[in-house]
Short mmCIF file of C-alpha atoms and ligand atoms in Angstrom, two decimals:
data_model
loop_
_atom_site.label_atom_id
_atom_site.label_comp_id
_atom_site.label_asym_id
_atom_site.label_seq_id
_atom_site.Cartn_x
_atom_site.Cartn_y
_atom_site.Cartn_z
CA MET A 1 5.32 -16.00 -12.75
CA SER A 2 3.12 -17.87 -14.62
CA SER A 3 5.49 -20.38 -16.71
CA ASN A 4 7.11 -23.49 -15.08
CA LEU A 5 10.54 -21.84 -16.17
CA ASN A 6 12.98 -21.86 -13.83
CA ARG A 7 13.35 -17.87 -12.71
CA ARG A 8 16.59 -17.51 -13.68
CA ASP A 9 16.66 -19.54 -17.33
CA TRP A 10 13.37 -17.12 -18.31
CA LEU A 11 15.81 -14.24 -17.24
CA LYS A 12 18.73 -15.42 -19.22
CA SER A 13 15.98 -15.83 -22.06
CA GLY A 14 16.78 -12.26 -23.61
CA LEU A 15 15.68 -13.18 -26.76
CA PHE A 16 12.16 -13.98 -26.26
CA ALA A 17 12.19 -11.54 -23.22
CA SER A 18 13.13 -8.37 -25.42
CA ALA A 19 10.08 -9.38 -27.44
CA GLY A 20 8.09 -9.80 -23.81
CA LEU A 21 7.46 -12.92 -25.03
CA THR A 22 8.67 -16.81 -23.09
CA LEU A 23 7.64 -20.08 -24.23
CA GLY A 24 5.70 -22.55 -21.08
CA GLN A 25 6.71 -26.20 -21.15
CA ALA A 26 4.14 -27.01 -23.37
CA GLY A 27 5.21 -24.69 -26.34
CA GLN A 28 2.79 -22.53 -25.52
CA VAL A 29 3.88 -18.03 -25.69
CA ILE A 30 3.04 -16.39 -22.59
CA ALA A 31 3.36 -13.04 -22.11
CA ALA A 32 6.47 -11.58 -19.75
CA PRO A 33 5.91 -9.72 -17.22
CA THR A 34 7.42 -6.41 -18.97
CA ASN A 35 6.34 -3.03 -20.43
CA ASN A 36 7.29 -1.62 -23.70
CA LEU A 37 10.54 -0.05 -22.21
CA GLY A 38 11.82 -4.16 -21.76
CA ILE A 39 11.42 -2.94 -18.11
CA LEU A 40 10.77 -5.70 -15.80
CA ASN A 41 7.21 -5.31 -13.82
CA VAL A 42 8.85 -5.24 -10.76
CA TYR A 43 5.57 -5.20 -8.70
CA ALA A 44 4.24 -8.26 -10.42
CA GLU A 45 7.07 -10.42 -9.11
CA ARG A 46 5.58 -9.97 -5.61
CA GLU A 47 7.31 -13.79 -3.76
CA ILE A 48 6.67 -12.32 -0.80
CA GLU A 49 3.02 -12.23 -1.24
CA LEU A 50 2.29 -14.78 -2.91
CA ALA A 51 3.83 -16.92 -0.38
CA HIS A 52 1.44 -15.25 2.27
CA GLU A 53 -1.57 -15.52 0.31
CA ALA A 54 -0.59 -19.39 0.02
CA MET A 55 -0.14 -19.60 3.94
CA LEU A 56 -3.67 -17.92 4.21
CA ALA A 57 -5.02 -20.62 1.52
CA ALA A 58 -3.59 -23.90 3.35
CA ALA A 59 -4.41 -22.45 7.07
CA PRO A 60 -6.53 -24.51 8.76
CA GLN A 61 -8.65 -22.18 10.77
CA ILE A 62 -7.76 -18.59 10.65
CA LYS A 63 -9.47 -16.51 13.64
CA ALA A 64 -7.89 -13.32 13.26
CA ARG A 65 -6.15 -12.27 9.64
CA LEU A 66 -4.23 -9.66 11.23
CA SER A 67 -1.48 -9.50 8.08
CA SER A 68 -2.35 -7.49 5.53
CA ASN A 69 -4.05 -4.02 6.89
CA GLU A 70 -7.25 -4.78 6.17
CA ASN A 71 -10.48 -3.54 7.47
CA PRO A 72 -13.00 -5.89 8.83
CA TRP A 73 -15.51 -3.82 9.42
CA GLY A 74 -16.17 -2.93 5.81
CA PRO A 75 -17.48 -2.50 3.30
CA SER A 76 -20.53 -0.34 4.32
CA PRO A 77 -24.20 -1.58 4.29
CA ALA A 78 -24.39 1.22 1.74
CA ALA A 79 -21.66 -0.46 -0.41
CA ILE A 80 -23.02 -3.56 -0.63
CA LYS A 81 -26.40 -2.54 -1.40
CA ALA A 82 -25.20 -0.39 -4.77
CA ILE A 83 -23.14 -3.90 -5.36
CA SER A 84 -26.69 -5.27 -5.45
CA ASP A 85 -28.19 -2.58 -7.18
CA ASN A 86 -25.80 -2.14 -9.66
CA ALA A 87 -25.16 -6.31 -10.71
CA PRO A 88 -27.81 -6.47 -13.20
CA LYS A 89 -26.21 -3.57 -15.27
CA ALA A 90 -22.64 -4.90 -15.13
CA PHE A 91 -23.14 -6.64 -18.84
CA LEU A 92 -22.07 -3.22 -19.99
CA TYR A 93 -18.59 -1.68 -19.31
CA ALA A 94 -18.42 0.88 -16.27
CA GLY A 95 -17.77 4.17 -18.16
CA PRO A 96 -20.80 6.08 -17.19
CA THR A 97 -20.68 4.34 -13.25
CA THR A 98 -16.34 5.14 -13.54
CA MET A 99 -17.02 8.60 -14.48
CA GLU A 100 -19.74 8.86 -11.92
CA LEU A 101 -16.96 7.92 -9.52
CA ARG A 102 -14.61 10.44 -10.86
CA LYS A 103 -16.73 13.35 -10.34
CA ALA A 104 -16.88 11.89 -6.92
CA ILE A 105 -13.52 12.00 -6.01
CA ALA A 106 -12.84 15.53 -8.10
CA GLU A 107 -15.42 17.34 -5.83
CA MET A 108 -14.52 15.79 -2.50
CA HIS A 109 -10.72 16.74 -3.28
CA GLY A 110 -11.27 19.95 -5.47
CA VAL A 111 -10.19 19.32 -8.13
CA SER A 112 -10.73 18.65 -12.05
CA THR A 113 -11.81 15.50 -12.97
CA ASP A 114 -8.37 14.68 -15.60
CA GLN A 115 -6.95 15.11 -12.54
CA ILE A 116 -7.50 11.79 -11.24
CA LEU A 117 -6.88 7.96 -12.68
CA LEU A 118 -8.26 5.53 -11.51
CA GLY A 119 -7.13 2.09 -10.89
CA ALA A 120 -8.10 -1.85 -9.39
CA GLY A 121 -6.54 -0.74 -6.03
CA SER A 122 -4.03 1.32 -5.76
CA SER A 123 -1.53 -1.07 -6.41
CA GLU A 124 -1.63 -0.77 -10.17
CA LEU A 125 -0.80 2.84 -9.79
CA LEU A 126 1.93 2.23 -7.71
CA MET A 127 3.47 -0.44 -10.28
CA ALA A 128 2.52 1.89 -13.14
CA SER A 129 4.46 5.00 -11.14
CA LEU A 130 7.79 2.81 -11.11
CA LEU A 131 7.75 1.62 -14.34
CA MET A 132 7.24 4.98 -15.22
CA ALA A 133 9.97 6.59 -13.13
CA GLY A 134 12.46 3.60 -13.17
CA ALA A 135 12.42 3.98 -17.64
CA LYS A 136 13.66 7.05 -16.58
CA GLY A 137 15.95 7.37 -13.66
CA LYS A 138 16.08 6.57 -10.14
CA VAL A 139 13.31 5.92 -7.71
CA MET A 140 14.54 7.65 -4.15
CA MET A 141 12.72 5.96 -0.71
CA ALA A 142 13.36 5.42 2.18
CA GLU A 143 14.53 2.53 3.60
CA THR A 144 12.44 1.09 5.01
CA CYS A 145 9.12 1.48 3.54
CA TYR A 146 6.45 -0.26 1.77
CA ILE A 147 8.68 -0.95 -1.78
CA SER A 148 11.79 -0.77 0.08
CA GLY A 149 11.61 -4.44 -0.23
CA ARG A 150 10.90 -4.76 -4.10
CA ASP A 151 14.24 -4.59 -6.09
CA ALA A 152 15.97 -6.53 -3.35
CA ARG A 153 13.21 -9.17 -3.70
CA ASP A 154 13.60 -9.50 -7.39
CA GLU A 155 17.47 -9.78 -8.65
CA GLY A 156 16.60 -8.99 -12.32
CA ALA A 157 14.36 -6.40 -11.92
CA THR A 158 15.28 -2.76 -13.04
CA MET A 159 14.29 -0.31 -11.08
CA PRO A 160 17.19 1.82 -9.89
CA THR A 161 16.60 3.39 -6.12
CA ASP A 162 18.21 5.40 -4.21
CA LYS A 163 17.34 4.56 -0.61
CA VAL A 164 17.87 6.99 2.44
CA PRO A 165 17.79 5.36 6.02
CA LEU A 166 15.27 6.37 8.20
CA THR A 167 16.04 8.32 10.98
CA LYS A 168 16.73 7.08 14.36
CA ASP A 169 12.90 7.66 15.66
CA TYR A 170 11.92 5.91 12.25
CA GLN A 171 11.09 8.90 10.17
CA TYR A 172 11.66 9.59 6.89
CA ASP A 173 14.71 11.73 6.81
CA LEU A 174 13.47 14.55 4.71
CA ASP A 175 16.51 17.01 5.10
CA ALA A 176 18.64 13.94 3.77
CA MET A 177 16.30 13.05 0.87
CA ALA A 178 16.08 16.97 -0.02
CA THR A 179 20.23 16.93 -0.11
CA ARG A 180 20.52 13.54 -2.55
CA VAL A 181 17.47 14.85 -5.08
CA GLY A 182 19.91 14.43 -8.63
CA THR A 183 19.26 14.73 -11.92
CA ASP A 184 19.07 11.08 -12.26
CA THR A 185 16.01 11.03 -9.29
CA ALA A 186 12.86 10.64 -11.14
CA MET A 187 10.52 10.13 -8.57
CA ILE A 188 10.39 10.08 -4.89
CA TYR A 189 8.19 7.98 -3.15
CA ILE A 190 6.78 8.80 -0.07
CA CYS A 191 4.59 6.16 2.10
CA ASN A 192 2.78 8.60 4.76
CA PRO A 193 1.78 7.38 6.57
CA ASN A 194 4.81 4.52 6.56
CA ASN A 195 4.43 1.30 6.16
CA PRO A 196 5.05 -0.77 7.97
CA THR A 197 6.25 1.90 10.37
CA GLY A 198 2.79 2.97 11.10
CA VAL A 199 5.22 6.92 11.64
CA MET A 200 3.67 9.90 10.16
CA LEU A 201 5.80 12.77 9.01
CA PRO A 202 4.67 16.13 10.43
CA SER A 203 1.85 17.31 7.71
CA GLU A 204 4.31 21.40 7.42
CA LYS A 205 7.12 19.32 7.08
CA LEU A 206 6.34 17.22 4.15
CA ARG A 207 4.03 20.02 2.59
CA SER A 208 7.19 22.02 2.69
CA PHE A 209 9.80 19.69 1.05
CA CYS A 210 7.34 18.96 -1.52
CA ASP A 211 7.41 22.63 -2.59
CA VAL A 212 10.84 22.55 -2.58
CA ALA A 213 11.36 18.79 -3.97
CA SER A 214 8.48 18.57 -6.57
CA SER A 215 10.28 21.39 -9.01
CA LYS A 216 13.13 19.17 -9.62
CA THR A 217 10.91 15.67 -9.93
CA THR A 218 7.82 13.82 -9.46
CA VAL A 219 6.69 13.60 -5.58
CA LEU A 220 5.04 10.43 -5.32
CA VAL A 221 2.74 10.52 -2.02
CA ASP A 222 1.38 6.97 -0.97
CA GLU A 223 -1.66 7.80 1.18
CA ALA A 224 -3.08 4.33 1.69
CA TYR A 225 -3.48 5.10 5.34
CA ILE A 226 -4.02 8.98 5.35
CA ASP A 227 -7.87 8.36 6.52
CA TYR A 228 -6.39 7.40 9.57
CA ALA A 229 -4.31 10.66 10.13
CA PRO A 230 -5.65 12.90 12.71
CA ASN A 231 -6.85 15.25 10.00
CA PRO A 232 -7.23 13.34 6.93
CA ALA A 233 -8.29 16.73 4.67
CA THR A 234 -5.11 18.77 5.55
CA ASP A 235 -2.37 15.84 6.41
CA SER A 236 -2.99 14.94 2.97
CA MET A 237 -0.82 16.42 -0.15
CA VAL A 238 -3.77 17.11 -2.19
CA GLU A 239 -3.32 21.03 -1.49
CA ASN A 240 0.07 20.58 -3.48
CA VAL A 241 -1.55 19.06 -6.56
CA ARG A 242 -4.60 21.55 -6.44
CA LYS A 243 -1.84 24.58 -6.90
CA GLY A 244 -0.30 22.58 -9.53
CA GLN A 245 2.94 21.36 -8.47
CA ASN A 246 5.01 18.30 -10.01
CA VAL A 247 3.28 16.23 -6.66
CA LEU A 248 1.12 12.30 -7.29
CA ILE A 249 -0.99 10.98 -4.93
CA LEU A 250 -2.06 7.62 -4.50
CA ARG A 251 -5.18 6.69 -2.74
CA THR A 252 -7.07 3.35 -2.06
CA LEU A 253 -10.37 2.71 -0.39
CA SER A 254 -8.80 -1.06 0.72
CA LYS A 255 -7.86 0.41 4.37
CA LEU A 256 -11.12 2.78 5.79
CA HIS A 257 -13.50 1.55 3.50
CA GLY A 258 -12.97 -1.86 3.37
CA PHE A 259 -12.37 -2.63 0.05
CA ALA A 260 -9.36 -4.59 -0.39
CA GLY A 261 -11.37 -7.43 -2.54
CA LEU A 262 -13.37 -4.89 -4.49
CA ARG A 263 -10.04 -3.36 -5.87
CA ILE A 264 -10.76 1.06 -5.84
CA GLY A 265 -7.95 2.85 -5.70
CA TYR A 266 -6.72 6.20 -7.60
CA ALA A 267 -4.54 8.64 -8.25
CA LEU A 268 -4.30 12.35 -7.88
CA GLY A 269 -2.17 14.20 -10.23
CA GLN A 270 -1.33 17.11 -12.56
CA PRO A 271 -3.41 16.32 -16.32
CA GLY A 272 -0.15 15.53 -17.68
CA THR A 273 1.56 13.25 -15.11
CA LEU A 274 -1.81 11.04 -15.54
CA LYS A 275 -1.70 11.10 -19.23
CA GLU A 276 2.13 9.39 -18.96
CA LEU A 277 1.20 7.72 -16.08
CA ARG A 278 -2.00 5.69 -18.62
CA LYS A 279 0.61 4.31 -21.01
CA TYR A 280 1.81 1.86 -17.54
CA CYS A 281 -1.19 0.54 -16.78
CA SER A 282 -4.77 0.34 -17.88
CA GLY A 283 -5.71 3.68 -17.64
CA GLY A 284 -9.01 2.99 -15.32
CA PHE A 285 -10.25 0.15 -17.54
CA THR A 286 -9.89 -2.18 -14.93
CA VAL A 287 -12.33 -0.76 -12.63
CA SER A 288 -15.85 -2.85 -12.13
CA THR A 289 -19.17 -1.50 -12.53
CA THR A 290 -20.10 -3.18 -9.03
CA SER A 291 -16.74 -1.61 -6.96
CA ALA A 292 -17.00 2.05 -9.01
CA ALA A 293 -21.00 2.18 -7.70
CA ALA A 294 -19.80 1.13 -4.38
CA ALA A 295 -17.18 2.89 -4.31
CA THR A 296 -18.98 6.26 -5.29
CA ALA A 297 -21.69 4.92 -2.50
CA SER A 298 -18.94 4.46 0.30
CA PHE A 299 -17.94 7.75 0.20
CA LYS A 300 -21.20 9.61 1.04
CA ASP A 301 -21.38 7.05 4.34
CA LYS A 302 -19.86 8.86 6.24
CA ALA A 303 -21.48 7.08 9.61
CA PHE A 304 -19.79 4.28 8.22
CA GLN A 305 -16.31 5.59 8.40
CA GLU A 306 -16.93 7.27 11.56
CA MET A 307 -17.79 3.54 13.55
CA VAL A 308 -14.39 2.19 11.48
CA LEU A 309 -12.70 5.05 12.98
CA LYS A 310 -13.98 4.42 16.18
CA ASN A 311 -13.83 0.66 16.53
CA THR A 312 -10.37 1.36 14.99
CA ALA A 313 -8.75 3.51 18.28
CA GLU A 314 -10.36 1.25 20.54
CA SER A 315 -8.87 -1.88 19.60
CA LYS A 316 -5.40 -0.43 18.61
CA LYS A 317 -5.72 0.81 22.60
CA PHE A 318 -6.34 -2.76 23.60
CA LEU A 319 -3.15 -4.07 21.41
CA TYR A 320 -1.21 -0.73 23.06
CA ASP A 321 -2.31 -1.90 26.55
CA THR A 322 -1.23 -5.25 25.85
CA LEU A 323 1.95 -4.38 24.53
CA LYS A 324 2.47 -2.39 27.44
CA SER A 325 1.87 -5.13 29.76
CA MET A 326 4.58 -7.50 28.29
CA ASP A 327 7.04 -4.33 28.78
CA ILE A 328 7.08 -3.69 25.02
CA THR A 329 7.75 -0.39 23.40
CA TYR A 330 5.70 0.07 20.08
CA LEU A 331 6.19 2.62 17.38
CA PRO A 332 3.08 4.77 17.68
CA SER A 333 0.87 4.31 14.86
CA SER A 334 -0.74 6.61 12.54
CA ALA A 335 -2.80 3.49 10.58
CA ASN A 336 -4.55 0.57 10.94
CA PHE A 337 -1.44 -1.35 12.20
CA VAL A 338 1.32 -1.45 14.42
CA LEU A 339 5.24 -2.43 14.61
CA PHE A 340 6.97 -3.78 17.55
CA PRO A 341 10.57 -5.38 18.23
CA ILE A 342 10.18 -9.10 18.98
CA LYS A 343 13.16 -10.85 20.66
CA ILE A 344 12.55 -14.42 18.38
CA LYS A 345 12.74 -14.53 14.47
CA GLY A 346 9.98 -13.25 12.30
CA GLN A 347 9.63 -16.53 10.45
CA VAL A 348 10.14 -18.33 14.25
CA LEU A 349 6.94 -15.74 15.42
CA LEU A 350 4.63 -15.87 12.28
CA GLN A 351 4.71 -19.54 12.36
CA LYS A 352 3.87 -20.06 16.04
CA MET A 353 0.93 -17.31 15.55
CA MET A 354 -0.20 -19.70 12.73
CA ALA A 355 -0.28 -22.69 14.56
CA GLU A 356 -2.52 -20.58 17.05
CA GLY A 357 -5.01 -19.35 14.23
CA VAL A 358 -3.54 -15.86 13.93
CA SER A 359 -1.39 -14.30 10.66
CA VAL A 360 0.67 -11.61 11.58
CA ARG A 361 3.38 -9.80 9.36
CA SER A 362 7.39 -9.75 10.41
CA TRP A 363 10.64 -7.47 9.23
CA PHE A 364 13.71 -7.64 10.04
CA PHE A 365 15.80 -3.88 9.78
CA ASP A 366 17.56 -1.71 12.00
CA GLN A 367 19.07 -5.00 12.99
CA GLN A 368 16.16 -6.04 14.88
CA ASN A 369 13.26 -8.48 14.07
CA TRP A 370 9.64 -6.86 14.06
CA CYS A 371 6.04 -7.63 14.23
CA ARG A 372 3.53 -5.86 12.06
CA VAL A 373 0.10 -6.23 13.59
CA SER A 374 -2.98 -5.04 11.98
CA ILE A 375 -6.32 -3.61 13.91
CA GLY A 376 -8.76 -6.04 13.38
CA THR A 377 -12.08 -6.36 15.73
CA MET A 378 -11.90 -6.95 19.63
CA ASP A 379 -12.34 -10.27 19.86
CA GLU A 380 -8.97 -10.62 16.62
CA MET A 381 -7.19 -8.11 19.22
CA LYS A 382 -7.87 -11.00 22.30
CA ALA A 383 -7.09 -13.90 19.42
CA PHE A 384 -3.72 -12.11 18.94
CA LYS A 385 -3.11 -11.67 23.04
CA ASP A 386 -3.64 -14.90 23.34
CA ALA A 387 -1.49 -16.51 20.57
CA PHE A 388 1.20 -13.81 21.30
CA THR A 389 1.49 -14.41 24.47
CA LYS A 390 1.62 -18.29 23.73
CA SER A 391 4.08 -17.64 20.78
CA ILE A 392 6.65 -15.49 22.76
CA SER A 393 6.91 -17.57 26.00
C1 PLP B 401 1.27 1.27 1.72
C2 PLP B 401 0.36 1.06 0.95
N1 PLP B 401 -0.12 1.67 -0.39
C3 PLP B 401 -0.07 0.57 -1.56
C4 PLP B 401 -0.96 -0.49 -0.90
C5 PLP B 401 -1.93 -1.03 -2.43
O1 PLP B 401 -3.38 -1.01 -1.49
P1 PLP B 401 -4.38 -1.54 -2.97
O2 PLP B 401 -3.71 -1.99 -4.12
O3 PLP B 401 -5.15 -2.71 -2.08
O4 PLP B 401 -5.21 -0.19 -3.21
C6 PLP B 401 -1.26 -0.59 0.16
C7 PLP B 401 -1.54 -2.30 0.66
O5 PLP B 401 -1.71 -2.65 1.58
C8 PLP B 401 -0.05 -0.08 1.22
O6 PLP B 401 -0.03 -0.48 2.04
#
């Protein structure tokens, strides 16, 4: 939150909050994170993310940054060249360059350009989707998934949720979800492959679920990690969008393309849904000329993408072997991170690992502590192995 006011006081200041405004200590007017429906911006209030960023900034020397599922091999040389080639025209608004990117994405997925909405990363579009749905009803999701901690973290936020536990083998329980869809379900959020588990749904099962559920509500499939799936083109639910179903897909270039700091994401959906979604975000206006040009170039650089997948597989195998040698059972991952149970508290492990210059993430669910490690270079995985061995002994 951008003001110095105590969070609780701020929530109590209903008069200002309802106007979308509050007063800072110096008396200046500060825009509160609400939309025009008065719903708190559940996504911008990411205390855990902010704490994580502060921790990284304060770290004396990071040997291996394995906490945010970034791609250490990116961005591609073609993307970097496009950034420098396009920098001189960065005084112009990005319109023509973003249009070119939308055309490239449309062609890639076999949809029309009005079925694509760009964002500065998919976070912006995810936030907009949750706000759009939260204004109408409940968001159904799995407990545990990428956004299942959001409303709990944010005591004042109103994003009504319906959380369906994962199955015993940490899969989405699609059968339970299907039976729970009601008239108040405004959206079903499916993260596939799921973060933080890395587990992926069988594509045909998810496709059948989308076929039925999308006739009742919007199904949002967050495909941030789909590029690491065995067959990204057919494992994606984009075919359901092509069929005209009420399915909304979110994609990011932060992972396979190594664009986490360049910020490019996009939504694929029906033109009417995207028109509605635009009311909750900038409508593609946050995307810069340089990042858009870099994205178009990166999509064409297939050799780079293959190199990333090959290196990711090698480093992942090293991590699997390391964990096996320690008798640790990990969840088989279809993404660029791996989750496994730990016997010490997450925060304790994180601190010990940070002292060794390695950042990782921790979770607590299913009455168990878990560690999530992003896949890095082989040197980073070796640094993880050394730090982890010391930290748990
Ligand atoms: C499942 C999932 N969705 C969305 C995002 C947001 O990605 P970005 O905003 O970088 O596109 C992330 C980031 O890690 C993620 O893990």
